[in-house]
CSV table of C-alpha atoms and ligand atoms in Angstrom, one decimal:
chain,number,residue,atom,x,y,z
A,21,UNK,CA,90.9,93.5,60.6
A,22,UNK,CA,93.7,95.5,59.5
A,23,UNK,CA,96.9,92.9,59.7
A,24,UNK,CA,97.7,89.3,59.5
A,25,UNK,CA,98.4,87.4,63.0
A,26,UNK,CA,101.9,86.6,62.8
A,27,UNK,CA,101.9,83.9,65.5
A,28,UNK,CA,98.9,81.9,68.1
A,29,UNK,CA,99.8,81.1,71.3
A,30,UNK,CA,97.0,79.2,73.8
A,31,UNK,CA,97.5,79.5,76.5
A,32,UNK,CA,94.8,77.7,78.5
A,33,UNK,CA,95.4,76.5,82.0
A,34,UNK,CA,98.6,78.3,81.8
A,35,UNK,CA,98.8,80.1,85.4
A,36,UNK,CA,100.3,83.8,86.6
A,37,UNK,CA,103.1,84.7,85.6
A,38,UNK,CA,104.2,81.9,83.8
A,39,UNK,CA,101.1,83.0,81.3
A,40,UNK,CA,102.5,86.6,80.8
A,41,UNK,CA,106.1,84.7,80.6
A,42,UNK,CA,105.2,83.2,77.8
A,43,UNK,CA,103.8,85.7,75.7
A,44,UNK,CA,106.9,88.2,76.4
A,45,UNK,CA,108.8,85.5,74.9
A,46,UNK,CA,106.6,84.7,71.7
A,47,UNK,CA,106.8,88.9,71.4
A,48,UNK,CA,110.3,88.8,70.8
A,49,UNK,CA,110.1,87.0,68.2
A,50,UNK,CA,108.0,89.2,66.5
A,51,UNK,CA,108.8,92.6,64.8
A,52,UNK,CA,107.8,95.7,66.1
A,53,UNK,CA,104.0,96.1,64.9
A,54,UNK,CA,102.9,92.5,64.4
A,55,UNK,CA,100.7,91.3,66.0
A,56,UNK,CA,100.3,88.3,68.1
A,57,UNK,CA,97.5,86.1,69.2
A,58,UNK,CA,97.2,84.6,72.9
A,59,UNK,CA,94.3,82.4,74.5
A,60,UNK,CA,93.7,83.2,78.0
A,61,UNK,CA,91.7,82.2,80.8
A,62,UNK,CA,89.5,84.4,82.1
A,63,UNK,CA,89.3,85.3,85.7
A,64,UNK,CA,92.9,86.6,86.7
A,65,UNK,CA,95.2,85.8,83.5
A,66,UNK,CA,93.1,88.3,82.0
A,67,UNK,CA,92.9,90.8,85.2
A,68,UNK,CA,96.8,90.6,84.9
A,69,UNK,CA,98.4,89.5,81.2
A,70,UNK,CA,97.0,92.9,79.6
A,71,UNK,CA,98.0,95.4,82.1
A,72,UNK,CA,101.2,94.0,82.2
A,73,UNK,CA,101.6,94.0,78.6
A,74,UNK,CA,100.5,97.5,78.7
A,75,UNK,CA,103.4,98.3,81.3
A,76,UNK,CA,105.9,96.6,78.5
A,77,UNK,CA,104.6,99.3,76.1
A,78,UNK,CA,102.6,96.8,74.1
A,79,UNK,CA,99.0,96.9,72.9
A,80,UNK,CA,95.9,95.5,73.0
A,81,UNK,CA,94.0,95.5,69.4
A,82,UNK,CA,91.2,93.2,69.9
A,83,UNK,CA,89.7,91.3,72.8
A,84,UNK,CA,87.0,88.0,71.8
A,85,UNK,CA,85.6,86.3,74.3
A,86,UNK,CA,85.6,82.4,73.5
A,87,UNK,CA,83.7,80.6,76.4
A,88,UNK,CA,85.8,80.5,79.4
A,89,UNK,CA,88.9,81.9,77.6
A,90,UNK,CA,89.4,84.6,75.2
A,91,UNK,CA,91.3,85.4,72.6
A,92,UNK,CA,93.8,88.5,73.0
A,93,UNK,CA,95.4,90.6,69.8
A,94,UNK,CA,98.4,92.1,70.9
A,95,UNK,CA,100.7,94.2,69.1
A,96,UNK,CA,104.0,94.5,69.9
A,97,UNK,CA,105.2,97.5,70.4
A,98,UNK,CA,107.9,99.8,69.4
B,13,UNK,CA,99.9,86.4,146.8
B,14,UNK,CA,99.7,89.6,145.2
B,15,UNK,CA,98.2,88.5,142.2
B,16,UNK,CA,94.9,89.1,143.7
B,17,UNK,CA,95.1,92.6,143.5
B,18,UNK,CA,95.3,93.0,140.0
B,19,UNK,CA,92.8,95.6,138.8
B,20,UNK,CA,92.0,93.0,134.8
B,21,UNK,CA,89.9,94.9,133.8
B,22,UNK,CA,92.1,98.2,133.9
B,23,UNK,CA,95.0,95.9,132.7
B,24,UNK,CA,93.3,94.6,129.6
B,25,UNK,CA,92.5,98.4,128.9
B,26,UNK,CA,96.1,98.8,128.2
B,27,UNK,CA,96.5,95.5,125.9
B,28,UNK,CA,97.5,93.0,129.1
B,29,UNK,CA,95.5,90.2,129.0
B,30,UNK,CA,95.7,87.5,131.8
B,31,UNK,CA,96.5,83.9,130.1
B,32,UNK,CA,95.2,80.5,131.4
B,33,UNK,CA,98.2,80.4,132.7
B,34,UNK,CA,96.5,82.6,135.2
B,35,UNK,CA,99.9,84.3,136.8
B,36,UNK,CA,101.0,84.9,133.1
B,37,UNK,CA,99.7,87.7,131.0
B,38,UNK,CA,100.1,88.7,127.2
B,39,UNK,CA,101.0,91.8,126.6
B,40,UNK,CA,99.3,93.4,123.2
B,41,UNK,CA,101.6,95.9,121.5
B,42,UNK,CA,100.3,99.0,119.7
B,43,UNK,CA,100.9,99.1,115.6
B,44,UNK,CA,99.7,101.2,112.9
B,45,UNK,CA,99.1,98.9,109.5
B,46,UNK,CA,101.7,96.4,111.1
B,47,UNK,CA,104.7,98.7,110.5
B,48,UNK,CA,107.4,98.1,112.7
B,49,UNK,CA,111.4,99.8,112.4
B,50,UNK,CA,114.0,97.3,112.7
B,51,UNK,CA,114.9,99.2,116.1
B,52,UNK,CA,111.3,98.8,117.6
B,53,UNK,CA,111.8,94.8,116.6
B,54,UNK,CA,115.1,94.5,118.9
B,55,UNK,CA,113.7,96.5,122.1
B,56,UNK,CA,110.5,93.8,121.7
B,57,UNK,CA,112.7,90.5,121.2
B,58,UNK,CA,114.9,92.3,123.7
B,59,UNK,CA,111.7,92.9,126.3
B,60,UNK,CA,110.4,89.0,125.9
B,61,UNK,CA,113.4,87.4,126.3
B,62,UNK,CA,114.2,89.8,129.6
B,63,UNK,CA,111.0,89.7,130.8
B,64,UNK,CA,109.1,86.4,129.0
B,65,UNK,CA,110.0,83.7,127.7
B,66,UNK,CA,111.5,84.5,124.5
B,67,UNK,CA,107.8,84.3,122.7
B,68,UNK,CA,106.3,86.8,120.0
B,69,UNK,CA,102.9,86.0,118.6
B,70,UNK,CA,101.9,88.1,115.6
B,71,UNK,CA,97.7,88.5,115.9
B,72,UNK,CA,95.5,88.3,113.0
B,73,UNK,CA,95.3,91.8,112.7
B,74,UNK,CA,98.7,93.3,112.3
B,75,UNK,CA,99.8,93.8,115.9
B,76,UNK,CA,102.7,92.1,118.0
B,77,UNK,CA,102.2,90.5,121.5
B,78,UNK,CA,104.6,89.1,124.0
B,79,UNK,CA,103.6,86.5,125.9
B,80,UNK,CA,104.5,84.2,129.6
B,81,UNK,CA,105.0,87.5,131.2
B,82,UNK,CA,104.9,87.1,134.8
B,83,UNK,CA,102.6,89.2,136.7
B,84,UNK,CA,105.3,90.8,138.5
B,85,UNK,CA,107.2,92.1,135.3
B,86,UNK,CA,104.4,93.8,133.3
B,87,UNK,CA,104.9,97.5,134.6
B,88,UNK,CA,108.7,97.2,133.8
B,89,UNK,CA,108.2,95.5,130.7
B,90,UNK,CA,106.0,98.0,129.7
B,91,UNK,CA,107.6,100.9,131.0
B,92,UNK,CA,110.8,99.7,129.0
B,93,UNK,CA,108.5,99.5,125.8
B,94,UNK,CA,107.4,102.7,127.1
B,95,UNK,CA,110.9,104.6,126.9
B,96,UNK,CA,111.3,103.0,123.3
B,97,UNK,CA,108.3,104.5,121.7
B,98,UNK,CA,106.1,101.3,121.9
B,99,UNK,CA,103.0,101.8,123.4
B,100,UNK,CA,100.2,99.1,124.8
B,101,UNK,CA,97.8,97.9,122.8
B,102,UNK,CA,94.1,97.4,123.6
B,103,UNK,CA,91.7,94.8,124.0
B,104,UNK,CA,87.8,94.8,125.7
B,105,UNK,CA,85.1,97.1,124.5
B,106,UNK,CA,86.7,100.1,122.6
B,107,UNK,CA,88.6,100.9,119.5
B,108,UNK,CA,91.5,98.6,118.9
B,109,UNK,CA,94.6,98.9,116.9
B,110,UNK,CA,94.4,99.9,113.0
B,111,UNK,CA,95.1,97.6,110.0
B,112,UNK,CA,96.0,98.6,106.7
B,113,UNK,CA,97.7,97.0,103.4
B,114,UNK,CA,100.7,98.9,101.5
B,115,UNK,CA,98.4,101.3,99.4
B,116,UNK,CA,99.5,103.4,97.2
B,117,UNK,CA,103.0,104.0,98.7
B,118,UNK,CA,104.2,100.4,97.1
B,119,UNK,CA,101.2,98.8,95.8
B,120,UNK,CA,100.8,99.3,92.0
B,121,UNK,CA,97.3,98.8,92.6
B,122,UNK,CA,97.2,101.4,95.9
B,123,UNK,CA,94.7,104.0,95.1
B,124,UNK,CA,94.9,105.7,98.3
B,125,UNK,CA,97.4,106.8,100.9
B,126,UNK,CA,96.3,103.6,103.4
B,127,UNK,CA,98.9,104.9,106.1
B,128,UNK,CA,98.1,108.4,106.3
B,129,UNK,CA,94.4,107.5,107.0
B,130,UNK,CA,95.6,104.4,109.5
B,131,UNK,CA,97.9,107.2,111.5
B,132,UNK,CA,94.8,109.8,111.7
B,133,UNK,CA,92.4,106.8,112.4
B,134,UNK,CA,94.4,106.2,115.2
B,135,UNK,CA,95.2,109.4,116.7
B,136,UNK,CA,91.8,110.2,116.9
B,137,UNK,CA,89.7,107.1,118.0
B,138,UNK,CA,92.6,104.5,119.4
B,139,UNK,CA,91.5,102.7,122.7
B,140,UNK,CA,88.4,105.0,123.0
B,141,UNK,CA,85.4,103.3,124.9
B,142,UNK,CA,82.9,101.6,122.3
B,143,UNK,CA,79.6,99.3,123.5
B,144,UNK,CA,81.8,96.3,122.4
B,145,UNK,CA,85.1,95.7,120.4
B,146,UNK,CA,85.2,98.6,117.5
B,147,UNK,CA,87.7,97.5,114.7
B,148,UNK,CA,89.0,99.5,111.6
B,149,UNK,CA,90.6,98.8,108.6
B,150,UNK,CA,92.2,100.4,105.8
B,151,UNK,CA,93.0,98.7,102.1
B,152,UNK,CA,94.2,100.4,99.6
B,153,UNK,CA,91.6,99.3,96.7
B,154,UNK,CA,88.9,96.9,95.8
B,155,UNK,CA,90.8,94.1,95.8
B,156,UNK,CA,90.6,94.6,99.9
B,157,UNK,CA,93.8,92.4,101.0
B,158,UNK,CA,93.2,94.8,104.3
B,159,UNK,CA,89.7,93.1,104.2
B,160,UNK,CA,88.4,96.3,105.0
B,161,UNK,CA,85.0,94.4,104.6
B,162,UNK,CA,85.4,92.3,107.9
B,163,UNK,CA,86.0,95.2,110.3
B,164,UNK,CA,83.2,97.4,111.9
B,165,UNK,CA,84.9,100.2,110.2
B,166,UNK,CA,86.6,99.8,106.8
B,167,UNK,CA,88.4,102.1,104.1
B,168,UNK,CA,88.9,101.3,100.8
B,169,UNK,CA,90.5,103.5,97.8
B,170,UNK,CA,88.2,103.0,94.5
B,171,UNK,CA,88.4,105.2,91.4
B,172,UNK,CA,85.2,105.8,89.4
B,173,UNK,CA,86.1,105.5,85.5
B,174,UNK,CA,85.4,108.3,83.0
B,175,UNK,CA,85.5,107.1,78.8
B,176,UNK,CA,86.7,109.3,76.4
B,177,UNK,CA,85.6,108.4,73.1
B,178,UNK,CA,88.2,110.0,71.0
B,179,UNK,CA,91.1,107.7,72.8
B,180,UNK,CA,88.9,104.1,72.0
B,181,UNK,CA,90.1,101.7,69.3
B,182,UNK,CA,87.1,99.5,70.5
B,183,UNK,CA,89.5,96.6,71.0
B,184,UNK,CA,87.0,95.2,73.8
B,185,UNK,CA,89.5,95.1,76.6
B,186,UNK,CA,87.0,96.8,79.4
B,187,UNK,CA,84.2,94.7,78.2
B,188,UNK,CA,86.3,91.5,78.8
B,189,UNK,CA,87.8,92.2,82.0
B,190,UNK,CA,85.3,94.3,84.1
B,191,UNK,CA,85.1,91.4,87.2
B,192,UNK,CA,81.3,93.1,87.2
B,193,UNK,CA,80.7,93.3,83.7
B,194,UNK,CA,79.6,97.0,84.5
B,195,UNK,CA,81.1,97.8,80.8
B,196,UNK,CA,78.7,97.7,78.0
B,197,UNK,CA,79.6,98.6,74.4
B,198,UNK,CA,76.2,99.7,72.9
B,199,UNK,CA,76.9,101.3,68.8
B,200,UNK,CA,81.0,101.9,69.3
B,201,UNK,CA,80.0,103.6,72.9
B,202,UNK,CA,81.5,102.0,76.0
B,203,UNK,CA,79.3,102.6,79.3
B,204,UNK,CA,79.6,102.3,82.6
B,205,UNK,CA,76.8,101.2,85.1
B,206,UNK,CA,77.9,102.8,88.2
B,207,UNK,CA,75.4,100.4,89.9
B,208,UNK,CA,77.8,97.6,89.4
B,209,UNK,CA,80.8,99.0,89.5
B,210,UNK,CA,83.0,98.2,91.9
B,211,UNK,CA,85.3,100.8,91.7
B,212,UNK,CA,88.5,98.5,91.4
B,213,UNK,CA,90.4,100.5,88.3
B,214,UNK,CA,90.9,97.1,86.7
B,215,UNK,CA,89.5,99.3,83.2
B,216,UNK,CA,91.6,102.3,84.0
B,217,UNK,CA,94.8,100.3,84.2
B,218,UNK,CA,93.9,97.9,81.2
B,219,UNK,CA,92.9,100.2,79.1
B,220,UNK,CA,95.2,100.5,76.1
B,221,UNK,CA,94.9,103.7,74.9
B,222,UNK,CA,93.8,105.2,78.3
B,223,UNK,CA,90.1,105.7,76.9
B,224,UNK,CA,88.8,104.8,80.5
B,225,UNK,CA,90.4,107.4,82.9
B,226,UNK,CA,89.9,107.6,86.6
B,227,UNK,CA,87.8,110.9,86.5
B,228,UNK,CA,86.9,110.3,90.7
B,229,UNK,CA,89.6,108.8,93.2
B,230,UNK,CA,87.7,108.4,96.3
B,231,UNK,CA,87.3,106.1,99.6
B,232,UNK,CA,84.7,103.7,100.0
B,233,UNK,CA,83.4,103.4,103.6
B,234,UNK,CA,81.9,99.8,104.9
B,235,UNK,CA,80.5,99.6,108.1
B,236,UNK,CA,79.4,96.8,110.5
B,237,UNK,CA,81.6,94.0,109.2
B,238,UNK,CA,82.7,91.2,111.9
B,239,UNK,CA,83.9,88.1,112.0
B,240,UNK,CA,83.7,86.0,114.7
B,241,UNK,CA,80.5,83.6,116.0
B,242,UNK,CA,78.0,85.6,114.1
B,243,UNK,CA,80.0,87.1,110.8
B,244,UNK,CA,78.4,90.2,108.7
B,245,UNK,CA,80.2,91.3,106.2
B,246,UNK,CA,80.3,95.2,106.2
B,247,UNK,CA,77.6,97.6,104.6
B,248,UNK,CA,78.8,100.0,101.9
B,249,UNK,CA,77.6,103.3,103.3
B,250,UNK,CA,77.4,105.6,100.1
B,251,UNK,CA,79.2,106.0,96.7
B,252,UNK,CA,82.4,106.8,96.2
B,253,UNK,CA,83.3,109.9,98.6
B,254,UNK,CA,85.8,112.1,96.8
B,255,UNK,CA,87.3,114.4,99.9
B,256,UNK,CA,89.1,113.5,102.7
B,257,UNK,CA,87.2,115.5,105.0
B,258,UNK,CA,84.3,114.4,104.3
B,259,UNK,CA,85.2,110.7,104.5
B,260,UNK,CA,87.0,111.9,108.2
B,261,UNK,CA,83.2,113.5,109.0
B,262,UNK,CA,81.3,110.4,107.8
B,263,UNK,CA,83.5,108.3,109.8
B,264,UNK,CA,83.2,110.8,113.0
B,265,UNK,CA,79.4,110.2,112.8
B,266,UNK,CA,79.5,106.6,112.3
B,267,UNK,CA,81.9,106.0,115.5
B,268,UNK,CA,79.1,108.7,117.6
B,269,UNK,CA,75.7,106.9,116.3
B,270,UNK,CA,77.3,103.2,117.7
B,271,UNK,CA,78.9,104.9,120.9
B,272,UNK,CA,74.8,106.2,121.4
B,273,UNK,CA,73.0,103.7,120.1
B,274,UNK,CA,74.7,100.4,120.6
B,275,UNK,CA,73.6,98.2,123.4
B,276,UNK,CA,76.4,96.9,125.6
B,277,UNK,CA,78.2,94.1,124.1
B,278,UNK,CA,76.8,94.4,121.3
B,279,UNK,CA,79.1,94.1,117.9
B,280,UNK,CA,78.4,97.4,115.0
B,281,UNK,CA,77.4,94.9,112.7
B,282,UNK,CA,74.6,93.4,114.8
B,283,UNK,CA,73.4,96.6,115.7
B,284,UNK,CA,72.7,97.7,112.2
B,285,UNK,CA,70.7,94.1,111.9
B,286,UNK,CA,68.6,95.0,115.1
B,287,UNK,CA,68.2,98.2,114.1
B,288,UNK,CA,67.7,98.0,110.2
B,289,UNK,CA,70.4,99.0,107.5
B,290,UNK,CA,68.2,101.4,106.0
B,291,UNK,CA,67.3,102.8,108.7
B,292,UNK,CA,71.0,103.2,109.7
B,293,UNK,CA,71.8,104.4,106.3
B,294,UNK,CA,69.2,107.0,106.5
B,295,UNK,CA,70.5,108.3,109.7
B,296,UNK,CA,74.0,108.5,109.1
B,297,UNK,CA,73.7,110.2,105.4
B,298,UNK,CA,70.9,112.7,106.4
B,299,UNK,CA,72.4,115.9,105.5
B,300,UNK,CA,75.7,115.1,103.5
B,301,UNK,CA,76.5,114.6,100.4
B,302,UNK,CA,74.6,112.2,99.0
B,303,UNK,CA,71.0,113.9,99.9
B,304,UNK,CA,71.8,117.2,98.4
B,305,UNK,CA,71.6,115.4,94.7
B,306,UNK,CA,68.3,115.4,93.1
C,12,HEM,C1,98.2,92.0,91.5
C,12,HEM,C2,97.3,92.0,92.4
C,12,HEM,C3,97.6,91.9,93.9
C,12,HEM,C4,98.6,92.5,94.6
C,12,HEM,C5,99.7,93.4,94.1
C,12,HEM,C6,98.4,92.0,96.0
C,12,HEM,C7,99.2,92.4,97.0
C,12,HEM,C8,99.0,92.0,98.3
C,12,HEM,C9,99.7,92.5,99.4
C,12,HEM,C10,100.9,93.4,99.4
C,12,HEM,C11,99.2,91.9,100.5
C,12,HEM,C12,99.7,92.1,101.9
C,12,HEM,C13,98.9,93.1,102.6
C,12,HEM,C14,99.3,93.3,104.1
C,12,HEM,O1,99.4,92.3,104.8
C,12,HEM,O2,99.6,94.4,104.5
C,12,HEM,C15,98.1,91.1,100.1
C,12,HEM,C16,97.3,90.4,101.0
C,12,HEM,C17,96.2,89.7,100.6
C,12,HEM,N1,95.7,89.6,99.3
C,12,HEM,FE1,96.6,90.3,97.7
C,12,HEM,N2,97.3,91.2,96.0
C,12,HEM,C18,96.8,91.1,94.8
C,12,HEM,C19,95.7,90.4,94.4
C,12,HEM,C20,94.9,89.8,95.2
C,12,HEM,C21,93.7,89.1,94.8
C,12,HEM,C22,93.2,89.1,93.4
C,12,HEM,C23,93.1,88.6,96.0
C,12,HEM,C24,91.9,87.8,96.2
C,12,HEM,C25,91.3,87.0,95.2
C,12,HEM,C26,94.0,88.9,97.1
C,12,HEM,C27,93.8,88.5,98.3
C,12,HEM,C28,94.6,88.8,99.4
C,12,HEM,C29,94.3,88.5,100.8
C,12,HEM,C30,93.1,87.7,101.2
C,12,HEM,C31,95.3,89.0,101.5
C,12,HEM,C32,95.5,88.9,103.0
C,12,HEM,C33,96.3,87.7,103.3
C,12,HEM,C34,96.5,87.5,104.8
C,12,HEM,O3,95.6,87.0,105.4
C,12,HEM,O4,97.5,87.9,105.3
C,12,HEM,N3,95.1,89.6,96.6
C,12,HEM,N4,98.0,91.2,98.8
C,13,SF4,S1,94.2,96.3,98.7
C,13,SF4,FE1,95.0,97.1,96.8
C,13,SF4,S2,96.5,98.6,97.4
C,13,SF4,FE2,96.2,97.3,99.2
C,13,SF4,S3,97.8,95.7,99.0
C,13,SF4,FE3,95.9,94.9,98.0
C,13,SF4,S4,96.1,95.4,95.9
C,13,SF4,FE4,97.6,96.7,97.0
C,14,SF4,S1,89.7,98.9,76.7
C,14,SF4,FE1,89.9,101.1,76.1
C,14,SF4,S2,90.3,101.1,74.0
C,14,SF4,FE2,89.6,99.1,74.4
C,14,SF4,S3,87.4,99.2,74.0
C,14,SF4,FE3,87.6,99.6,76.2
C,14,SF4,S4,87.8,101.8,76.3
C,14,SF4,FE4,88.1,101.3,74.1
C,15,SF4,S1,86.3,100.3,87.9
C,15,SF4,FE1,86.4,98.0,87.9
C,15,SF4,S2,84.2,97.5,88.3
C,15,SF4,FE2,84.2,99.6,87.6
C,15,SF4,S3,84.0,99.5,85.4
C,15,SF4,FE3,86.2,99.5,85.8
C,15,SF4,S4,86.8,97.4,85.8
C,15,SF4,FE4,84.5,97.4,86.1
């Protein structure tokens, strides 16, 4: 893939919102572009985390399922 | 005492139902999708305090009802209600009062207009006579918080998804989140099997790069769901119907077929079990939409 993950977050067992919470916080701390790795559950952290992100104007690069979680590549946006 | 002479059955026409408390009746308010002004709250907390005891109950299904009225209030109380736009309820066999969630007006999920249908719902069928109780409800998509599923007659907004491939990044987003796992990616094309799909727009709203697009907003239309002693959850008629006036038709049809072929006291739901969901299908499709395809 095209870029280096700049930070890992899991975030297994982590419930809504407090899941989505999280990762708008570990975004900040990133530049605009980099990309960020979160581990969620499936079921409805995944039904809500990306289209929220999507809302914040960030974006999805690359979805893995891993078991019950998966693993979410997010870019942060502009 | 006078009590004797109450007509109950005509009462409970107009949503007044006797309690045990046999010289107390409950009187059943009429609501559209539980919305209420602030003004309409005050003339009922007003009306059960003058002529109750002071006692709301809010019903399962979105409606408002006053209770410990004596028998010798109820045609003041209700003409009082009367002069500030509330009407009576209904209860016994024939259409009762219609539910809805938000929808689109608030929801971010609302697909479809949930009121508006609720509103012409109940203009044209409210308190009409059915073979036994005839419920409808409206939600505004899939994830049916109206629990359109439960009621003889339900609505639900869905969105069929279109893929452009020229948006895709193939991130794997759809794949992963589909509650259905209707999308397949198959050499760098993402499909849909309409089969499954549930119509929610969880793919449309995910999607990053908008590759999955609603190409079809539309209503579902379950019939024959109930709750109670012998629960059925409701049929799906037919795919996703894309006009309003057809889903209006459909839903003209389906009230006429129970009103003629229901047996008395007999729930929608149960009906369709005697008489064979096929069958039932067949009947209420024949000649629309969804015969004229090949
Ligand atoms: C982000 C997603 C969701 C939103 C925005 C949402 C919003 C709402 C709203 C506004 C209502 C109130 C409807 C009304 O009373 O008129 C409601 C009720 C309800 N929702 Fe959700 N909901 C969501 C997800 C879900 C999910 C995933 C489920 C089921 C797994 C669910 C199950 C229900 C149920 C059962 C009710 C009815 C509760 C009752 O008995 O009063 N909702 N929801
Ligand atoms: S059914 Fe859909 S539109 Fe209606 S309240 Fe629930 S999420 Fe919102
Ligand atoms: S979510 Fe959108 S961009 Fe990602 S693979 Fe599916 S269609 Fe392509
Ligand atoms: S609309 Fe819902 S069920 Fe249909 S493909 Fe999209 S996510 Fe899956």
């Amino acid at each position: 893939m095209g870029q280096e993950i700049k930070k890992s977050l899991d975030l297994h067992g982590v419930v809504c919102p407090l899941n989505f919470v999280k990762t708008k916080l570990a975004l900040e701390t990133l530049n605009s572009g980099e990309w960020l790795e979160v581990i969620l559950d499936e079921g409805d952290a995944m039904l809500n985390v990306p289209r929220s992100l999507k809302e914040e104007g960030h974006r999805i690069v690359k979805v893995t399922p891993l078991g019950q979680t998966y693993s979410v590549i997010v870019e942060k946006g502009a | 005492m006078a009590q004797s002479n109450l007509d109950l059955v005509a009462l409970k026409k107009v949503g007044m139902i006797q309690q045990k408390q046999k010289d107390f009746f409950a009187l059943r308010l009429h609501a559209v999708g539980g919305d209420f002004t602030a003004e309409q709250l005050r003339k009922i907390a007003e009306v059960s305090e003058k002529y109750g005891r002071g006692q709301i109950h809010v019903s399962t299904r979105q409606g408002m009802e006053i209770h410990f009225v004596h028998f010798s209030q109820l045609e003041k109380a209700r003409l009082e209600l009367e002069e500030a736009g509330i009407a009576m309820g209904a209860c016994g066999p024939r259409v009762r009062i219609v539910v809805a969630c938000p929808g689109e007006s608030t929801c971010r999920w609302g697909i479809i207009d949930t009121k508006k249908i609720a509103r012409y719902l109940d203009q044209a069928y409210f308190r009409q006579d059915t073979p036994h109780k005839f419920k409808m409800g409206v939600t505004g998509c899939p994830h049916n918080c109206a629990k359109a599923t439960e009621n003889d007659l339900g609505v639900m907004g869905g969105i069929l998804p279109g893929w452009k491939r020229e948006n895709c990044t193939g991130c794997d987003l759809c794949v992963s989140s589909c509650p259905v796992g209707a999308i397949a990616q198959v050499d760098g094309e993402y499909r849909l099997d309409e089969s499954k799909c549930i119509y929610c727009s969880i793919c449309t709203s995910n999607c990053p790069t908008d590759a999955w697009y609603p190409a079809k907003k539309g209503y579902i239309l379950w019939i024959g769901g109930t709750m109670g002693k012998v629960p059925r959850l409701g049929t799906k008629l037919k795919k996703l119907i894309d006009s309003e006036d057809e889903l209006y038709e459909t839903i003209e049809k389906v009230i006429r077929y129970y009103q003629q072929h229901g047996r008395k006291r007999e729930r929608f739901g149960h009906m369709i079990e005697r008489l064979g969901e096929d069958k039932v299908k067949e009947d209420l499709l024949d000649g629309s939409g969804d015969q004229k395809k090949p």
